[in-house]
């Protein structure tokens, strides 16, 4: 009865949305529909996302499948997880294992793998028996690699993060090694989609998508700068720390300020403010020099709290 109610409710949503040309919106990970005037027609009740030939829906019992806009079940509601289709295939999880199905529900890549990535340019990486393998869209394993785990890298990168003996590197979707697996950690989306922060022997630096070192591994910590919403699409800053001193770099790895300052307040989204020898100043954008100013004790106390805060420190 619960399943019947779920399918009927889903069909009602599909017909209503299609007939009235509604706009989808999300609220607390649930999806509903509004009309062109912004009025809610269907409250955010269900986790439904449109893709290719149907809709994906979470069943009341936690299982997922798909129906088309006529309410016909395309893929039975048997999967623990069913991700949106990409290059004609969708990743599914069943009884703790992963594989891929096509839009008709046919299993193309066997549901036997411990981990999988999405397909990119016809290939995906999968993990079986602690070995990374490259498979094509027919499910054929075309390469077996030396690595023992995988992690998909999104954010505009056509790369896969691979692990070997608890160290991390990167390969492309053909299985070619781009970054040797020597890093303790690689951040997937910072500072940009062509550069990444990485940690090597407890020090942090920056590498590019080909594994080249862009910023030397000399920093103890790196902190994300608070974003000014008006400037969020522009080159952003990062506070760097080495030996108890602080400096500033940008998202291209360029040094903005050397690592000589006692404190830098990375929680101010509008300005670069520093402290050196007890004096507080700011970076003048026109002269590219620090201008020191007199501040009262109340301001200094508040400023120090922000500068000493470890919020936004990359972990």
mmCIF file of N, CA, C and O in Angstrom, residues 256-304:
data_model
loop_
_atom_site.group_PDB
_atom_site.id
_atom_site.type_symbol
_atom_site.label_atom_id
_atom_site.label_comp_id
_atom_site.label_asym_id
_atom_site.label_seq_id
_atom_site.Cartn_x
_atom_site.Cartn_y
_atom_site.Cartn_z
ATOM 1 N N UNK A 256 50.992 37.162 -2.444
ATOM 2 C CA UNK A 256 50.524 38.531 -2.308
ATOM 3 C C UNK A 256 51.289 39.241 -1.199
ATOM 4 O O UNK A 256 51.723 40.376 -1.365
ATOM 5 N N UNK A 257 51.491 38.546 -0.069
ATOM 6 C CA UNK A 257 52.304 39.057 1.033
ATOM 7 C C UNK A 257 53.232 37.953 1.506
ATOM 8 O O UNK A 257 52.801 36.790 1.638
ATOM 9 N N UNK A 258 54.482 38.260 1.796
ATOM 10 C CA UNK A 258 55.410 37.234 2.287
ATOM 11 C C UNK A 258 55.011 36.756 3.680
ATOM 12 O O UNK A 258 54.270 37.432 4.404
ATOM 13 N N UNK A 259 55.536 35.605 4.050
ATOM 14 C CA UNK A 259 55.183 35.002 5.340
ATOM 15 C C UNK A 259 56.068 35.585 6.438
ATOM 16 O O UNK A 259 56.973 34.923 6.969
ATOM 17 N N UNK A 260 55.756 36.862 6.804
ATOM 18 C CA UNK A 260 56.562 37.560 7.815
ATOM 19 C C UNK A 260 55.713 38.194 8.913
ATOM 20 O O UNK A 260 56.236 38.697 9.895
ATOM 21 N N UNK A 261 54.390 38.105 8.787
ATOM 22 C CA UNK A 261 53.513 38.850 9.695
ATOM 23 C C UNK A 261 53.126 38.018 10.914
ATOM 24 O O UNK A 261 53.014 36.787 10.846
ATOM 25 N N UNK A 262 52.923 38.720 12.029
ATOM 26 C CA UNK A 262 52.567 38.043 13.279
ATOM 27 C C UNK A 262 51.136 37.512 13.230
ATOM 28 O O UNK A 262 50.848 36.449 13.772
ATOM 29 N N UNK A 263 50.258 38.265 12.592
ATOM 30 C CA UNK A 263 48.866 37.844 12.441
ATOM 31 C C UNK A 263 48.295 38.443 11.164
ATOM 32 O O UNK A 263 48.703 39.516 10.727
ATOM 33 N N UNK A 264 47.302 37.746 10.584
ATOM 34 C CA UNK A 264 46.533 38.254 9.449
ATOM 35 C C UNK A 264 45.079 37.856 9.683
ATOM 36 O O UNK A 264 44.792 36.698 10.010
ATOM 37 N N UNK A 265 44.178 38.807 9.515
ATOM 38 C CA UNK A 265 42.761 38.531 9.760
ATOM 39 C C UNK A 265 42.088 38.051 8.474
ATOM 40 O O UNK A 265 41.695 38.849 7.631
ATOM 41 N N UNK A 266 41.955 36.729 8.341
ATOM 42 C CA UNK A 266 41.361 36.150 7.131
ATOM 43 C C UNK A 266 39.836 36.149 7.166
ATOM 44 O O UNK A 266 39.192 35.694 6.217
ATOM 45 N N UNK A 267 39.241 36.640 8.269
ATOM 46 C CA UNK A 267 37.785 36.664 8.365
ATOM 47 C C UNK A 267 37.186 37.975 7.872
ATOM 48 O O UNK A 267 35.971 38.145 7.867
ATOM 49 N N UNK A 268 38.019 38.908 7.466
ATOM 50 C CA UNK A 268 37.539 40.150 6.870
ATOM 51 C C UNK A 268 37.479 39.964 5.351
ATOM 52 O O UNK A 268 38.525 39.866 4.695
ATOM 53 N N UNK A 269 36.282 39.918 4.757
ATOM 54 C CA UNK A 269 36.185 39.629 3.316
ATOM 55 C C UNK A 269 36.557 40.791 2.417
ATOM 56 O O UNK A 269 36.716 40.607 1.206
ATOM 57 N N UNK A 270 36.705 41.983 2.974
ATOM 58 C CA UNK A 270 36.896 43.169 2.145
ATOM 59 C C UNK A 270 38.347 43.619 2.008
ATOM 60 O O UNK A 270 38.724 44.187 0.989
ATOM 61 N N UNK A 271 39.153 43.416 3.040
ATOM 62 C CA UNK A 271 40.516 43.935 3.039
ATOM 63 C C UNK A 271 41.507 42.891 3.539
ATOM 64 O O UNK A 271 41.133 41.925 4.205
ATOM 65 N N UNK A 272 42.775 43.103 3.205
ATOM 66 C CA UNK A 272 43.862 42.317 3.792
ATOM 67 C C UNK A 272 44.444 43.141 4.936
ATOM 68 O O UNK A 272 45.048 44.189 4.721
ATOM 69 N N UNK A 273 44.220 42.656 6.165
ATOM 70 C CA UNK A 273 44.682 43.361 7.359
ATOM 71 C C UNK A 273 45.721 42.512 8.076
ATOM 72 O O UNK A 273 45.550 41.287 8.205
ATOM 73 N N UNK A 274 46.803 43.149 8.539
ATOM 74 C CA UNK A 274 47.912 42.413 9.130
ATOM 75 C C UNK A 274 48.306 43.040 10.466
ATOM 76 O O UNK A 274 47.949 44.184 10.772
ATOM 77 N N UNK A 275 49.068 42.270 11.226
ATOM 78 C CA UNK A 275 49.711 42.800 12.439
ATOM 79 C C UNK A 275 51.197 42.448 12.379
ATOM 80 O O UNK A 275 51.565 41.306 12.076
ATOM 81 N N UNK A 276 52.043 43.452 12.659
ATOM 82 C CA UNK A 276 53.486 43.255 12.666
ATOM 83 C C UNK A 276 54.078 44.114 13.781
ATOM 84 O O UNK A 276 53.830 45.334 13.823
ATOM 85 N N UNK A 277 54.825 43.463 14.679
ATOM 86 C CA UNK A 277 55.452 44.166 15.806
ATOM 87 C C UNK A 277 54.433 44.976 16.595
ATOM 88 O O UNK A 277 54.678 46.123 17.002
ATOM 89 N N UNK A 278 53.257 44.392 16.800
ATOM 90 C CA UNK A 278 52.222 45.031 17.621
ATOM 91 C C UNK A 278 51.370 46.051 16.890
ATOM 92 O O UNK A 278 50.391 46.556 17.438
ATOM 93 N N UNK A 279 51.701 46.398 15.643
ATOM 94 C CA UNK A 279 50.950 47.399 14.887
ATOM 95 C C UNK A 279 50.038 46.715 13.863
ATOM 96 O O UNK A 279 50.401 45.714 13.247
ATOM 97 N N UNK A 280 48.840 47.307 13.698
ATOM 98 C CA UNK A 280 47.847 46.773 12.761
ATOM 99 C C UNK A 280 47.780 47.676 11.534
ATOM 100 O O UNK A 280 47.787 48.911 11.638
ATOM 101 N N UNK A 281 47.727 47.055 10.373
ATOM 102 C CA UNK A 281 47.655 47.822 9.140
ATOM 103 C C UNK A 281 46.880 47.074 8.071
ATOM 104 O O UNK A 281 46.399 45.956 8.305
ATOM 105 N N UNK A 282 46.781 47.680 6.899
ATOM 106 C CA UNK A 282 46.058 47.058 5.795
ATOM 107 C C UNK A 282 46.847 47.236 4.505
ATOM 108 O O UNK A 282 47.679 48.142 4.375
ATOM 109 N N UNK A 283 46.584 46.346 3.552
ATOM 110 C CA UNK A 283 47.267 46.408 2.265
ATOM 111 C C UNK A 283 46.560 47.417 1.371
ATOM 112 O O UNK A 283 45.369 47.269 1.067
ATOM 113 N N UNK A 284 47.280 48.446 0.945
ATOM 114 C CA UNK A 284 46.741 49.436 0.025
ATOM 115 C C UNK A 284 46.800 48.867 -1.398
ATOM 116 O O UNK A 284 47.868 48.544 -1.909
ATOM 117 N N UNK A 285 45.635 48.726 -2.015
ATOM 118 C CA UNK A 285 45.553 48.077 -3.327
ATOM 119 C C UNK A 285 46.257 48.880 -4.411
ATOM 120 O O UNK A 285 46.743 48.315 -5.399
ATOM 121 N N UNK A 286 46.318 50.217 -4.260
ATOM 122 C CA UNK A 286 46.934 51.054 -5.287
ATOM 123 C C UNK A 286 48.465 51.007 -5.214
ATOM 124 O O UNK A 286 49.144 50.883 -6.233
ATOM 125 N N UNK A 287 49.000 51.079 -3.998
ATOM 126 C CA UNK A 287 50.455 51.117 -3.842
ATOM 127 C C UNK A 287 51.052 49.744 -3.563
ATOM 128 O O UNK A 287 52.266 49.559 -3.632
ATOM 129 N N UNK A 288 50.169 48.776 -3.224
ATOM 130 C CA UNK A 288 50.609 47.428 -2.849
ATOM 131 C C UNK A 288 51.543 47.448 -1.644
ATOM 132 O O UNK A 288 52.453 46.620 -1.517
ATOM 133 N N UNK A 289 51.303 48.409 -0.749
ATOM 134 C CA UNK A 289 52.093 48.526 0.480
ATOM 135 C C UNK A 289 51.172 48.469 1.702
ATOM 136 O O UNK A 289 49.985 48.792 1.602
ATOM 137 N N UNK A 290 51.747 48.059 2.830
ATOM 138 C CA UNK A 290 50.992 48.011 4.081
ATOM 139 C C UNK A 290 50.950 49.405 4.696
ATOM 140 O O UNK A 290 51.991 50.051 4.883
ATOM 141 N N UNK A 291 49.748 49.856 5.018
ATOM 142 C CA UNK A 291 49.546 51.130 5.703
ATOM 143 C C UNK A 291 49.155 50.826 7.149
ATOM 144 O O UNK A 291 48.107 50.234 7.397
ATOM 145 N N UNK A 292 50.014 51.206 8.091
ATOM 146 C CA UNK A 292 49.708 50.969 9.500
ATOM 147 C C UNK A 292 48.882 52.131 10.041
ATOM 148 O O UNK A 292 49.117 53.304 9.708
ATOM 149 N N UNK A 293 47.908 51.784 10.888
ATOM 150 C CA UNK A 293 46.978 52.784 11.426
ATOM 151 C C UNK A 293 46.870 52.643 12.937
ATOM 152 O O UNK A 293 47.155 51.584 13.506
ATOM 153 N N UNK A 294 46.449 53.722 13.586
ATOM 154 C CA UNK A 294 46.200 53.681 15.027
ATOM 155 C C UNK A 294 44.804 53.136 15.283
ATOM 156 O O UNK A 294 43.837 53.538 14.639
ATOM 157 N N UNK A 295 44.704 52.207 16.225
ATOM 158 C CA UNK A 295 43.404 51.630 16.592
ATOM 159 C C UNK A 295 43.273 51.640 18.100
ATOM 160 O O UNK A 295 44.276 51.603 18.826
ATOM 161 N N UNK A 296 42.006 51.701 18.594
ATOM 162 C CA UNK A 296 41.804 51.666 20.038
ATOM 163 C C UNK A 296 41.840 50.211 20.512
ATOM 164 O O UNK A 296 41.824 49.262 19.723
ATOM 165 N N UNK A 297 41.864 50.033 21.829
ATOM 166 C CA UNK A 297 42.009 48.701 22.414
ATOM 167 C C UNK A 297 40.809 47.809 22.110
ATOM 168 O O UNK A 297 40.951 46.600 21.921
ATOM 169 N N UNK A 298 39.626 48.399 22.060
ATOM 170 C CA UNK A 298 38.431 47.606 21.759
ATOM 171 C C UNK A 298 38.509 47.018 20.358
ATOM 172 O O UNK A 298 38.216 45.837 20.142
ATOM 173 N N UNK A 299 38.902 47.860 19.390
ATOM 174 C CA UNK A 299 39.054 47.371 18.022
ATOM 175 C C UNK A 299 40.148 46.309 17.951
ATOM 176 O O UNK A 299 39.988 45.274 17.295
ATOM 177 N N UNK A 300 41.264 46.565 18.625
ATOM 178 C CA UNK A 300 42.391 45.633 18.587
ATOM 179 C C UNK A 300 42.000 44.281 19.155
ATOM 180 O O UNK A 300 42.361 43.233 18.602
ATOM 181 N N UNK A 301 41.244 44.281 20.274
ATOM 182 C CA UNK A 301 40.810 43.019 20.886
ATOM 183 C C UNK A 301 39.917 42.230 19.937
ATOM 184 O O UNK A 301 40.091 41.022 19.745
ATOM 185 N N UNK A 302 38.966 42.932 19.326
ATOM 186 C CA UNK A 302 38.064 42.279 18.384
ATOM 187 C C UNK A 302 38.827 41.775 17.164
ATOM 188 O O UNK A 302 38.588 40.660 16.676
ATOM 189 N N UNK A 303 39.755 42.574 16.670
ATOM 190 C CA UNK A 303 40.541 42.189 15.495
ATOM 191 C C UNK A 303 41.391 40.956 15.786
ATOM 192 O O UNK A 303 41.493 40.043 14.959
ATOM 193 N N UNK A 304 41.990 40.914 16.975
ATOM 194 C CA UNK A 304 42.841 39.779 17.363
ATOM 195 C C UNK A 304 42.034 38.487 17.438
ATOM 196 O O UNK A 304 42.517 37.413 17.062
#
